[in-house]
XYZ file of C-alpha atoms in Angstrom:
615
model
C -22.116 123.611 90.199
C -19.041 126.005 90.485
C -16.940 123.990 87.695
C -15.747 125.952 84.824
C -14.362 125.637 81.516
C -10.861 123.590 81.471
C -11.997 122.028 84.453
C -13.275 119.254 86.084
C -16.273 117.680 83.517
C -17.945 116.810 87.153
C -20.018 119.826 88.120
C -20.318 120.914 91.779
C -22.520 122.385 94.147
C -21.715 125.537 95.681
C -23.919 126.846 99.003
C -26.129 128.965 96.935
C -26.879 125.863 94.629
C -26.983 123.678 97.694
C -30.364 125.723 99.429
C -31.596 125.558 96.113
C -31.405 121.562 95.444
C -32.524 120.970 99.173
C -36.041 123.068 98.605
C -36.420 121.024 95.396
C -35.706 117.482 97.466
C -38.282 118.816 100.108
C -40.824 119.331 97.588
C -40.430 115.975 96.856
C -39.977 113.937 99.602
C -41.603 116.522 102.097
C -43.889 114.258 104.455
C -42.902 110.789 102.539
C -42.468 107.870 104.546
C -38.923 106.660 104.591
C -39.336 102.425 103.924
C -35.692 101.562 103.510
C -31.837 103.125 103.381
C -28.965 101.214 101.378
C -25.300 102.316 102.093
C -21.890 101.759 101.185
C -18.649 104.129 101.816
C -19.446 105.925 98.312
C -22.744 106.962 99.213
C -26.197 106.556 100.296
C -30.001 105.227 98.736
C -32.557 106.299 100.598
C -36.048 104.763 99.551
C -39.464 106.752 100.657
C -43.170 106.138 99.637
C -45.468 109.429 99.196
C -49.020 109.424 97.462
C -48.358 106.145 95.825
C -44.803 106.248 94.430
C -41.382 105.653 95.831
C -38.842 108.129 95.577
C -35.185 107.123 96.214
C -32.607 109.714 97.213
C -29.531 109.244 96.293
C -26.248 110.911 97.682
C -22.825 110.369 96.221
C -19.822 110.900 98.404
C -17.572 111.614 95.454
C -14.357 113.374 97.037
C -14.020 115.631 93.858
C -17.671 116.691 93.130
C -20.307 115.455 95.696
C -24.260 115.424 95.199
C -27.582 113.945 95.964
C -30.530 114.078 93.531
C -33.721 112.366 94.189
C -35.376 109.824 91.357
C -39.007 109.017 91.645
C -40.808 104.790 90.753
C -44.007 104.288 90.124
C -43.467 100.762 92.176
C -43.736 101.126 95.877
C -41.324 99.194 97.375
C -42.674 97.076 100.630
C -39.783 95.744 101.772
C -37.335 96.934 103.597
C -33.430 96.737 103.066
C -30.362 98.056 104.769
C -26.466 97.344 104.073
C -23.397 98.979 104.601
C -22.447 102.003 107.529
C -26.385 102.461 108.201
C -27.008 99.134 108.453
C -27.552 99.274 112.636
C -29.623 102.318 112.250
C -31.900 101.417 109.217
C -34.785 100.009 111.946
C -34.766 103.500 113.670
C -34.936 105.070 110.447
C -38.234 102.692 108.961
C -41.185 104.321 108.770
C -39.884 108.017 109.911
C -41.990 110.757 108.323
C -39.585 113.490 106.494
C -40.603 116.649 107.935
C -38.021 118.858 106.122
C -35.239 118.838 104.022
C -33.248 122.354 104.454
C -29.793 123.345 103.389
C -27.095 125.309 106.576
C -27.200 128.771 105.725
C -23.431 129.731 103.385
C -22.883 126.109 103.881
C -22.427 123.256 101.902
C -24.812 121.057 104.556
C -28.306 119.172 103.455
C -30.315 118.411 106.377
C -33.352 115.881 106.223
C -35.164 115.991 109.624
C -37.653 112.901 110.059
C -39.700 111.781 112.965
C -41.657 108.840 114.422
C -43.607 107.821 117.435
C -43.646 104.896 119.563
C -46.839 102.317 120.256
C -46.916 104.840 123.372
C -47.368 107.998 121.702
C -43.614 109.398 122.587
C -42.299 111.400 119.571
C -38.405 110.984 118.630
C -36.477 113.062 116.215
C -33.710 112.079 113.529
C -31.865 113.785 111.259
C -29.659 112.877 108.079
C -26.768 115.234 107.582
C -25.563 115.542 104.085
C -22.123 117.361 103.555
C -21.151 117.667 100.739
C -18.037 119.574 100.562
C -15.523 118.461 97.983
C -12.441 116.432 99.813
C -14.745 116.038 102.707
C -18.119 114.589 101.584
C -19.515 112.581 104.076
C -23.190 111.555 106.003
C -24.329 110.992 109.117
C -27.808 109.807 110.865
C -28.308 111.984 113.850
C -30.496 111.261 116.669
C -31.923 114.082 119.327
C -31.150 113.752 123.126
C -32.723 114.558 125.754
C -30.369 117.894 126.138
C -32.023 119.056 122.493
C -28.245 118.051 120.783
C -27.812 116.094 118.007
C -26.040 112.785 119.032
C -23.876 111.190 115.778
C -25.454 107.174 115.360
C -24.195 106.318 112.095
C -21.758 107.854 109.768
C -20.304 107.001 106.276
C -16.722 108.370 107.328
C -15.409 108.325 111.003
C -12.212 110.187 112.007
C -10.519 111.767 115.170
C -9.333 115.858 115.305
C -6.233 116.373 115.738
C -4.655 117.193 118.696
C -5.032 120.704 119.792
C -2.582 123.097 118.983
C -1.248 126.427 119.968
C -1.446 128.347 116.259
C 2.292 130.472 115.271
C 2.006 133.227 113.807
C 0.322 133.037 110.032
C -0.929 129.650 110.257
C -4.445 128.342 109.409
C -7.028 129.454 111.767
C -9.331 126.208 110.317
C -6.933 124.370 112.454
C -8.322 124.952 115.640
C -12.015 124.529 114.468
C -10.920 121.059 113.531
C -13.836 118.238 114.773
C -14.274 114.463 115.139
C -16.719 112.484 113.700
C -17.445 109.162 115.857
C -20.242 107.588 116.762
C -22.053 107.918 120.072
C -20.055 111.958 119.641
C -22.438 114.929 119.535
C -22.473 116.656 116.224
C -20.905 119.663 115.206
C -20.871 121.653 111.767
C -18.005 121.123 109.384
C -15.504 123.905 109.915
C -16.709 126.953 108.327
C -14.710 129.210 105.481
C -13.797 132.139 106.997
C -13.051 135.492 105.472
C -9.103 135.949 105.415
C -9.175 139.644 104.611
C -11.291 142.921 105.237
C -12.277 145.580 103.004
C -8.932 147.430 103.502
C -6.833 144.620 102.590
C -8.849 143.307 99.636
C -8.309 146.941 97.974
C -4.435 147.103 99.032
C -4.049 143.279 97.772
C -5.627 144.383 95.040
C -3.110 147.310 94.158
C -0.466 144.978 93.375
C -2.054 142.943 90.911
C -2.315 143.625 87.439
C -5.973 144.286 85.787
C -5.504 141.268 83.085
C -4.517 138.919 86.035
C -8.259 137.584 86.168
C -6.824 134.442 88.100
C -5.142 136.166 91.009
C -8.799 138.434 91.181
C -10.877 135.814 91.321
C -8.805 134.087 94.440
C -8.645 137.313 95.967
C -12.167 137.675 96.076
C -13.044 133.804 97.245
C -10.354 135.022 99.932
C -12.294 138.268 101.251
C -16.252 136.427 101.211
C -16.308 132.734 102.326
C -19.519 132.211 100.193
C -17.808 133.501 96.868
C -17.440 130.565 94.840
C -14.885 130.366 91.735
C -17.704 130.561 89.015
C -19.100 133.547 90.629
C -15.692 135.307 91.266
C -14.684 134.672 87.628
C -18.079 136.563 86.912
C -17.657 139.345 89.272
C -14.275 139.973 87.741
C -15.937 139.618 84.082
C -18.080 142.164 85.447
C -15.948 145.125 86.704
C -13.558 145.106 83.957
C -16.493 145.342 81.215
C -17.563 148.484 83.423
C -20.971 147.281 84.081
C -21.219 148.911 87.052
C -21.273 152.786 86.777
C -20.118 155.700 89.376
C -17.330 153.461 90.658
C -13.784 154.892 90.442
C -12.271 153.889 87.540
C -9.282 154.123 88.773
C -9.719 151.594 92.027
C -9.768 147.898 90.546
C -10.631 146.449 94.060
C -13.353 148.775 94.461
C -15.072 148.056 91.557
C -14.339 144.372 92.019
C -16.111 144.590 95.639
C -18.985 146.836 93.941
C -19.176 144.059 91.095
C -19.593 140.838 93.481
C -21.697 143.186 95.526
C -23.997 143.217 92.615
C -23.698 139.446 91.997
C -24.627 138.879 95.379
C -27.781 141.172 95.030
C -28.841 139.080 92.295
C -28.438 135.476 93.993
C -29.929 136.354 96.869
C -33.209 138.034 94.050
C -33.028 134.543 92.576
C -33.230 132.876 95.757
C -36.229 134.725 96.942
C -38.229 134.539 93.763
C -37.386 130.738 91.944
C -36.895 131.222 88.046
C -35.240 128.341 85.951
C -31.716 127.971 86.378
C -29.304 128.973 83.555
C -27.213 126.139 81.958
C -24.383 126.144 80.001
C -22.441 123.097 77.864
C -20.215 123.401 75.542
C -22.119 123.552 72.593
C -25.836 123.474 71.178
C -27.243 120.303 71.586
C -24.209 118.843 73.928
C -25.592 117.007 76.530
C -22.881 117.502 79.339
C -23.588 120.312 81.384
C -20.499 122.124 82.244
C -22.327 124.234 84.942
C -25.504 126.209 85.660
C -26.629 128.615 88.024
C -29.109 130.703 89.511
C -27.994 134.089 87.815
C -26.864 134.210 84.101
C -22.978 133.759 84.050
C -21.692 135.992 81.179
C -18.355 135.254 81.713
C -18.462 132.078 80.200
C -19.317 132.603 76.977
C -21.069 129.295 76.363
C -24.131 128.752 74.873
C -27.253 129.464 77.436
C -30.573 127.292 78.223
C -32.580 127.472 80.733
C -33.248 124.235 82.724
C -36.479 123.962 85.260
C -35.136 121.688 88.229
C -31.517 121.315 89.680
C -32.483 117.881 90.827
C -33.218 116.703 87.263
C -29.575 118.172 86.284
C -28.062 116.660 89.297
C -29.329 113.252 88.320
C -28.116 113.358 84.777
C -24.915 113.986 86.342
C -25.033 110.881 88.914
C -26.197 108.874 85.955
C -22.826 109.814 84.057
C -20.569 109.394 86.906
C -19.816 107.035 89.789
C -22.734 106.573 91.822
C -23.172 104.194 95.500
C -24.903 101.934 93.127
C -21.609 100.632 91.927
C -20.106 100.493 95.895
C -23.612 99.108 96.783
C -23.231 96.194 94.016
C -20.102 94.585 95.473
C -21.090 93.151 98.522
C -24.215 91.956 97.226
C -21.888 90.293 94.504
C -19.817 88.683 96.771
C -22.628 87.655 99.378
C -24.528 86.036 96.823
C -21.050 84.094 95.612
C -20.718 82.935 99.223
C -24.585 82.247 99.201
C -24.174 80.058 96.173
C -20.898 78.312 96.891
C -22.378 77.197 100.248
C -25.508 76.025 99.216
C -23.895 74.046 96.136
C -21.552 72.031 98.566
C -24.406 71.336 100.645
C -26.328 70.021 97.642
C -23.548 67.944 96.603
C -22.788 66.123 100.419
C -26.877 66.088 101.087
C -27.088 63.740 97.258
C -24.328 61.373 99.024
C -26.631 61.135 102.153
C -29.684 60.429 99.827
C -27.410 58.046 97.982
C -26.569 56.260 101.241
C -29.797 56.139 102.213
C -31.165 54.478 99.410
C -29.401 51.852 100.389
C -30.508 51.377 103.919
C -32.361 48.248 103.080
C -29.546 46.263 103.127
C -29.071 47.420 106.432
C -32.231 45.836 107.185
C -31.345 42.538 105.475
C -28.407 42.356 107.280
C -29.657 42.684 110.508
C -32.639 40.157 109.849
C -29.562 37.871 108.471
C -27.602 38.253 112.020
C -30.709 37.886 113.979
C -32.084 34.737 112.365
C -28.512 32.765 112.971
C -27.256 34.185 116.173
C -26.942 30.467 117.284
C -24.519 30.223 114.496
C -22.629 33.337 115.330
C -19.496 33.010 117.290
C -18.741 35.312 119.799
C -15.854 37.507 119.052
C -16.649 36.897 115.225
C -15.369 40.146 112.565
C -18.219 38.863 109.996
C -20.674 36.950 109.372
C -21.540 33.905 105.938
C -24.909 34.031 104.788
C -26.038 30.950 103.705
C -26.531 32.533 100.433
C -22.675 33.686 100.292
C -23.596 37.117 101.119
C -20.288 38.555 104.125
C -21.730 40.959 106.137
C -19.173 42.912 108.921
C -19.752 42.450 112.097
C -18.365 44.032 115.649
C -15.704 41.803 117.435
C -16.177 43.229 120.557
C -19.772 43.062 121.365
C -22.293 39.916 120.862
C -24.053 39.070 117.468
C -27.635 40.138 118.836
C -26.225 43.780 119.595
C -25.182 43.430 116.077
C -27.974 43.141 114.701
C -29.629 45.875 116.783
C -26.878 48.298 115.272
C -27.458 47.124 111.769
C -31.412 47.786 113.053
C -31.031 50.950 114.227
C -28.911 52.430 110.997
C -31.480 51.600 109.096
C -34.417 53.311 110.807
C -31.732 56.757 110.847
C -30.946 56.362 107.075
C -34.094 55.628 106.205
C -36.286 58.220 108.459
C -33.341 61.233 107.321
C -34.718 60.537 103.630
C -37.482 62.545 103.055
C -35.679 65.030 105.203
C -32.836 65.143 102.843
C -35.524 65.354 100.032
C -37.170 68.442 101.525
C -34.200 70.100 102.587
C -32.844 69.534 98.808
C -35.704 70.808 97.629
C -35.289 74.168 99.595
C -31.746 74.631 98.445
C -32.741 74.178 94.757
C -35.417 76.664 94.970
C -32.607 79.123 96.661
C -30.215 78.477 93.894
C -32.933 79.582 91.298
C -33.624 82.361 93.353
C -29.973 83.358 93.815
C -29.077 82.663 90.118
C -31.772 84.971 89.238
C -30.022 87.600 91.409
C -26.753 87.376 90.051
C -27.906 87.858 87.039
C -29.995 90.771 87.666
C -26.819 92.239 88.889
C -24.789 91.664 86.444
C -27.807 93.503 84.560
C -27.948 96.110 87.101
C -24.124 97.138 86.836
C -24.485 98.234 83.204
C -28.089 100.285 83.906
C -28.947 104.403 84.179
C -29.222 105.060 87.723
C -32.673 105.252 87.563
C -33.272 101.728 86.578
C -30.695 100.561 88.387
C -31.593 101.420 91.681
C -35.280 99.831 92.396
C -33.653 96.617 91.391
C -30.621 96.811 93.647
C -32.742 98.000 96.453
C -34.994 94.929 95.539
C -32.110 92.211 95.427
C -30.539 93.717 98.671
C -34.136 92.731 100.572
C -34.698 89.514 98.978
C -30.910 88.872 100.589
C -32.077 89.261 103.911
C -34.430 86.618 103.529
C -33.607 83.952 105.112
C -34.936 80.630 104.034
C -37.922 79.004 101.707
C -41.358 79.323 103.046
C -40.299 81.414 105.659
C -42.975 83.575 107.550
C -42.449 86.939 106.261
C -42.828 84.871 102.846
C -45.965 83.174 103.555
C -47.261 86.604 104.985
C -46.440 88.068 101.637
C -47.949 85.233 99.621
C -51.196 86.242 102.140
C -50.818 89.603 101.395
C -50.817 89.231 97.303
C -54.104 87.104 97.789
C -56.067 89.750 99.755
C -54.974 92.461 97.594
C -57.744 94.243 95.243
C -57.480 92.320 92.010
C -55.923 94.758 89.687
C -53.867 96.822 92.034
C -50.724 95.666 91.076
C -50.842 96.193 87.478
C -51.978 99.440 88.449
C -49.048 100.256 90.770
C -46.597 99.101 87.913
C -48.774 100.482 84.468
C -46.290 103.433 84.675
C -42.699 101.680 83.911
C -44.367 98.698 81.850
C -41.982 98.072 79.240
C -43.913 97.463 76.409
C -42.829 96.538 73.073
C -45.138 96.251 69.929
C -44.619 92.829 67.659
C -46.339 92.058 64.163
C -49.992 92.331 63.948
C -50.148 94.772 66.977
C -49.570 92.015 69.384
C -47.962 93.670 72.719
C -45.147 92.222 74.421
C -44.005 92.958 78.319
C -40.980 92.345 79.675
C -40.173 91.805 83.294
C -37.444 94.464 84.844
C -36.518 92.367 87.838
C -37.612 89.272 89.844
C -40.816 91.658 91.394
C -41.972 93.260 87.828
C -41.478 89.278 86.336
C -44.518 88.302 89.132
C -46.356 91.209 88.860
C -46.062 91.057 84.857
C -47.112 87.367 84.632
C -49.636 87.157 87.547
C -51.213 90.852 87.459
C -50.892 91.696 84.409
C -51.191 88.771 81.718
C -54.786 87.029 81.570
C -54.835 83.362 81.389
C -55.034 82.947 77.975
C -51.968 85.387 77.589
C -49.326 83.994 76.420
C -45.767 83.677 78.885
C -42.251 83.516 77.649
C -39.170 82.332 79.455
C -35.573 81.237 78.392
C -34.819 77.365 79.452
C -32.913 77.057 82.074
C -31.002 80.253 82.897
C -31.961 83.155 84.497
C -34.000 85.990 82.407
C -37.028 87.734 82.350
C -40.436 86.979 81.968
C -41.899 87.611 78.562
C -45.703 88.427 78.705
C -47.790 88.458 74.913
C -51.264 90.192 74.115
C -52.835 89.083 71.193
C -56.056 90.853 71.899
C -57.695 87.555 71.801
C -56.348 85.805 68.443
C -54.379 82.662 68.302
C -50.504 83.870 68.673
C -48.923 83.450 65.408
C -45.322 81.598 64.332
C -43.795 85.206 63.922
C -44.987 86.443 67.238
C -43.834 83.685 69.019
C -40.563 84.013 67.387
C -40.279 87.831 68.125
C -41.196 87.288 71.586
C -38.858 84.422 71.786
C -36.314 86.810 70.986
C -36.958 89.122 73.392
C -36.874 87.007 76.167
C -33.349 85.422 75.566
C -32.370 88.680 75.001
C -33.172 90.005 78.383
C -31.370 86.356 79.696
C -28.277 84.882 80.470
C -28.137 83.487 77.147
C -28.170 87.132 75.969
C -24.765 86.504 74.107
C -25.117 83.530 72.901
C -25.962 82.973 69.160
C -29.327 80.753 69.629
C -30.876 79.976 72.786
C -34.263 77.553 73.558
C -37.362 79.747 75.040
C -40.128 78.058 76.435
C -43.520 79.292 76.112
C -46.984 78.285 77.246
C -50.514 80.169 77.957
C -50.105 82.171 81.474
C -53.047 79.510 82.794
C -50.438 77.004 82.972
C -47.860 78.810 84.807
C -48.042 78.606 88.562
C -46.465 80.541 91.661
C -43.306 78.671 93.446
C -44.277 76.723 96.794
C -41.173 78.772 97.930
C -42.935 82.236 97.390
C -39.924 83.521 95.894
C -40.463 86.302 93.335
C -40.430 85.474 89.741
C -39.894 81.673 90.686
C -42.602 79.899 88.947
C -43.740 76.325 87.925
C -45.369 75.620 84.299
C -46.552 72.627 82.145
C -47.705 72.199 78.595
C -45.568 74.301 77.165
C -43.669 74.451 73.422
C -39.703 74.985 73.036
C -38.299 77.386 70.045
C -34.887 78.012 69.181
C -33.866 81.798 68.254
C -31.670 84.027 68.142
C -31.309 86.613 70.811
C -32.694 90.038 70.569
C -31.801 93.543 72.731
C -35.095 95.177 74.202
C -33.987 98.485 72.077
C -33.388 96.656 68.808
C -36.332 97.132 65.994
C-alpha cells in the first residue's frame, strides 16, 4: 500500500505487499473448493467452500488502486452462479480444488492455480491471474495445454499490442515488450519495470541534485531498482539524510542513498522470511482510514504507528470503503430482473383477458346447440342467425349452417380446455413475481450494505436468476434435498451470522438476511409454536420470536412488528400492517422458491417501522 501522505486516500499494493497478501489468501482458501465465480468489468467474486464455510474472494479492478481481499460466511453456498466476462468459463471453474495462491516474484501478479479431474480420472489445470497494477488492473482464467503453456479463456479486459516498432534513440524500451490480451492467445506476463540506470549513473544523477530535493531522490531511486516503490524510496531517502547508516561517505549523497535502500531492502526481504504484524499508519489515533502500512516500520512518515495482524483484513476494510464489483455486479441483475418483471406482468395482464374470454365459452356452446337445432330454418348464405328467444348470433356467409355450428362447437372445447391452463400458468407467474419482487428488493438492500454482507446475498440473487421456471427440477431436487437433510443442520450452518435482537422480557427476535436465511430462519430455526412475522404484502424479511415458551405479549408483538417493516419495503413509510401467526401455520411455497411461503390464522398490527440497529 505505497500511498502516502497528500495522496491518494486509496492505498495500494506494491510487489512486496502483493507476496505478502497472496500467502495470507492461500492460507485461506488453500485446498477450498471453488462453487461459483460472479464477474463484471470492475472486478471479480469468487465463492469457495472449505471445512464448512464459504469464503468469497473478491478482486477489484480499480484503475487507481487495485486489490483483492478474501471475506469468509458461515453459510455454504450450494448453488452455483456466474455473470459477466467469466460467465462461459464458470462450469470449468465449478468444483476446482485451489492448490495455491502465489504472488510473481518483483511483480504485481496473484496467481490462484486450481485443478479438477474428469469421471475418467484425467487431471486438468487452471489458473486465475490477478494483476493488479494500477492503470492496468485486469484478470484472466487460464487454462494449461497440452505444450505445458498457459492458454488465456476468459479475461476481464481484452486488447491488441501495438504494432511493432523500430525504437529511436531514447525512447521507452516497455514499448517493445508490449502484449495482447485475447482470448484463445497464450499468456504472457505484464511488461516488467526495468531498471533505467546503473550504479554509475544513479551516483552522477545524483550529483546534480540538491540534498533537500527529497522528491527528485526518491524518483531517482524508483528509476535505478524496478521493485523500489515510492513509500519505500521516500524512506530510504529519510534514511540517508538522518545518517542512519554509518561508514558511508558523507560526502557522496547517492552513495549513501544506494547504502540506505540497500538497508531497506535487507529488512523487507527479513520481514518476508520471518512474518511479524504489519505496521500501519492513519492519520491520527483512533482514525479509522489507513493511509498505508507495511512490512518494515516507515519512519519517514511521521504518523502515528499500530501494528495490524493480517493484510487481508486491512485490504477488506479498504474494499468496504471504496468501489467494489459488487456495485458493477448489481446492475445487470437490476436491469434483468426489470426485464424479468415487465415481461411477466404483460403476460399476466393478456393471460386474465384469455381467462376472461374463456369464461365465457358457454355461450359458445349455446350458440352452437341454437344453430344446430334450426338448421332447417337456416338459409344458406345467411350472416346471422334469430333465436326464437331474440337472441342474434353471427354466423359465416360462406359456408353452411351445420359447419357453423361445428365452429361455434369447436371454440368452445379450445376456450374452455385452455382454462385451467391459463389458471396454472397464472399461477406460476404470480409465484415468480413474488419471487422477483423479493429480489429487487433485496437489491435495493444490497446496494447500501458493507461488502461483507453484501456479497452472499448478491451471489444468492444472481443463482436464483438462473432459475428458470416454478417447480422446475433443480427446484424439486432442492426441496428433496432440504427433506433428507439431518434435522438441525441448517440452523447449525447459519447459528454464526443469526441476527439476533433481544425484545422486552428476554424474548429473542431473528431476522432473515436474504430470501435463503428467511427459509432457513422460519423452517430451521423457529419451532412451531414460535412465533413468525412478515410485512403484508411487500417484500421484507422474515421475523422469527422466542418466547421461551410463554404466551407472546402485546409489546413483543409490537417490537417485533417493528422490526419486520423495518427490514421491508415499507421501511420508509410512517405505519405499515405486519402479519403474524405461530410458525405451525406457515407453510413452504408449492413453487419451492426461497422465502416464498403460505400461512393462515394469522393477526394484522399496524406500527411504525423500526431499523435493525435502533434500541
Amino acid at each position: 500500500m505505497s500511498g502516502g501522505v497528500g495522496e491518494s486516500s486509496r492505498m495500494t499494493l506494491d510487489n512486496w505487499l502483493i507476496s505478502r497478501l497472496a500467502a495470507e489468501m492461500n492460507a485461506l482458501l488453500n485446498r477450498s473448493r471453488i462453487q461459483s465465480i460472479l464477474t463484471s468489468n470492475s472486478g471479480m467474486i469468487l465463492s469457495c467452500y472449505r471445512r464448512g464455510h464459504t469464503l468469497a474472494l473478491h478482486a477489484v479492478l480499480d484503475s487507481n488502486a487495485p486489490l483483492a481481499a478474501v471475506l469468509e460466511h458461515t453459510l455454504r453456498q450450494k448453488e452455483t452462479s456466474a455473470g459477466g466476462w467469466a460467465d462461459s468459463v464458470a462450469a470449468l471453474l465449478r468444483g476446482c480444488t485451489i492448490d495455491a495462491i502465489h504472488a510473481v516474484p518483483n511483480d504485481r501478479v496473484i496467481f490462484i492455480d486450481a485443478s479438477s479431474r474428469s469421471s475418467f480420472g484425467v487431471p486438468s489445470r487452471t489458473r486465475i491471474a490477478l494483476e493488479l497494477q494500477p492503470r492496468k488492473a485486469n484478470a484472466l482464467v487460464l487454462r494449461r495445454a497440452h505444450d505445458d503453456a498457459w492458454v488465456i479463456v476468459a479475461a476481464a479486459k481484452q486488447f491488441q499490442a501495438p504494432p511493432t516498432q523500430s525504437l529511436a534513440l531514447g525512447s521507452e524500451p516497455a514499448l517493445a515488450q508490449a502484449r495482447s490480451v485475447r482470448v484463445g492467445s497464450p499468456y504472457a506476463l505484464p511488461p516488467a519495470r526495468i531498471s533505467r540506470m546503473d550504479r554509475t549513473q544513479f551516483l552522477a544523477a545524483t550529483r546534480d541534485i540538491e540534498p533537500g530535493d527529497r522528491a527528485s531522490l526518491s524518483h531517482l531511486l524508483r528509476e535505478s531498482d524496478p521493485t523500489c516503490s515510492p513509500v519505500l524510496a521516500r524512506e530510504a531517502v529519510f534514511r540517508a539524510e538522518a545518517g542512519a547508516d554509518a561508514g558511508v561517505d558523507a560526502g557522496s549523497l547517492g552513495a549513501r542513498l544506494l547504502h540506505a535502500w540497500g538497508a531497506v531492502r535487507d529488512d523487507l526481504t527479513e520481514a518476508q522470511t520471518h512474518v511479524q504484524p504489519l505496521y500501519v499508519y492513519r492519520q491520527s489515533q483512533g482514525h479509522e482510514e489507513v493511509v498505508t502500512c507495511h512490512l518494515i516500520p516507515l519512519k519517514s512518515l511521521e504518523l502515528p504507528e499500530a501494528r495490524g495482524a493480517s493484510l487481508n483484513a486491512l485490504c477488506l476494510s479498504e474494499l468496504a470503503r471504496g468501489a467494489t464489483p459488487l456495485n458493477a455486479a448489481l446492475r445487470p441483475l437490476q436491469k434483468r430482473l426489470t426485464t424479468m418483471l415487465a415481461r411477466s406482468r404483460a403476460e399476466v395482464k393478456a393471460l386474465e383477458e384469455a381467462r376472461s374470454r374463456a369464461a365465457d365459452a358457454g355461450g359458445l356452446r349455446l350458440a352452437g346447440e341454437a344453430i344446430y337445432g334450426n338448421l332447417a330454418g337456416i338459409e344458406t348464405g345467411a350472416a346471422q342467425f334469430v333465436t326464437p328467444e331474440g337472441t342474434s348470433i353471427p354466423l359465416d356467409p360462406t359456408v353452411s349452417a351445420k359447419a357453423n355450428a361445428a365452429a361455434y362447437f369447436k371454440r368452445y372445447k379450445k376456450a374452455s380446455s385452455g382454462l385451467p391452463r391459463i389458471e396454472a400458468r397464472l399461477r406460476v407467474l404470480r409465484a415468480n413475481q413474488a419471487h422477483w419482487e423479493q429480489l429487487e428488493w433485496e437489491l435495493e438492500r444490497a446496494a447500501a450494505l458493507p461488502a461483507a454482507d453484501a456479497a452472499p446475498l448478491i451471489l444468492e440473487i444472481a443463482t436464483s436468476l438462473q432459475r428458470t421456471g416454478v417447480g422446475s427440477p433443480d427446484q424439486r431436487d432442492a426441496a428433496r434435498r432440504r427433506k433428507r437433510s439431518a434435522p438441525g443442520e441448517s440452523a447449525r450452518q447459519g447459528q454464526e451470522r443469526d441476527r439476533k435482537i433481544t425484545l422486552s422480557d428476554d424474548a429473542i427476535a431473528y431476522v432473515g438476511r436474504s430470501p435463503r436465511d428467511n427459509e432457513r430462519l422460519t423452517f430451521s430455526v423457529a419451532g412451531p409454536n414460535d412465533y413468525w412475522f412478515h410485512t403484508r404484502g411487500v417484500p421484507g424479511a422474515h421475523v422469527i420470536v422466542k418466547t421461551n415458551g410463554r404466551p407472546i405479549s402485546e409489546r413483543q408483538v409490537e417490537e417485533a412488528a417493528a422490526l419486520a417493516a423495518g427490514q421491508s419495503r415499507a421501511a420508509a413509510s410512517a405505519k405499515a400492517e405486519v402479519d403474524y401467526t405461530q410458525r405451525k401455520n406457515v407453510r413452504r411455497h408449492s413453487a419451492g422458491r426461497p422465502g416464498l411461503v403460505w400461512y393462515d390464522n394469522f393477526q394484522t398490527v399496524l406500527v411504525a417501522p423500526k431499523s435493525v440497529t435502533e434500541k
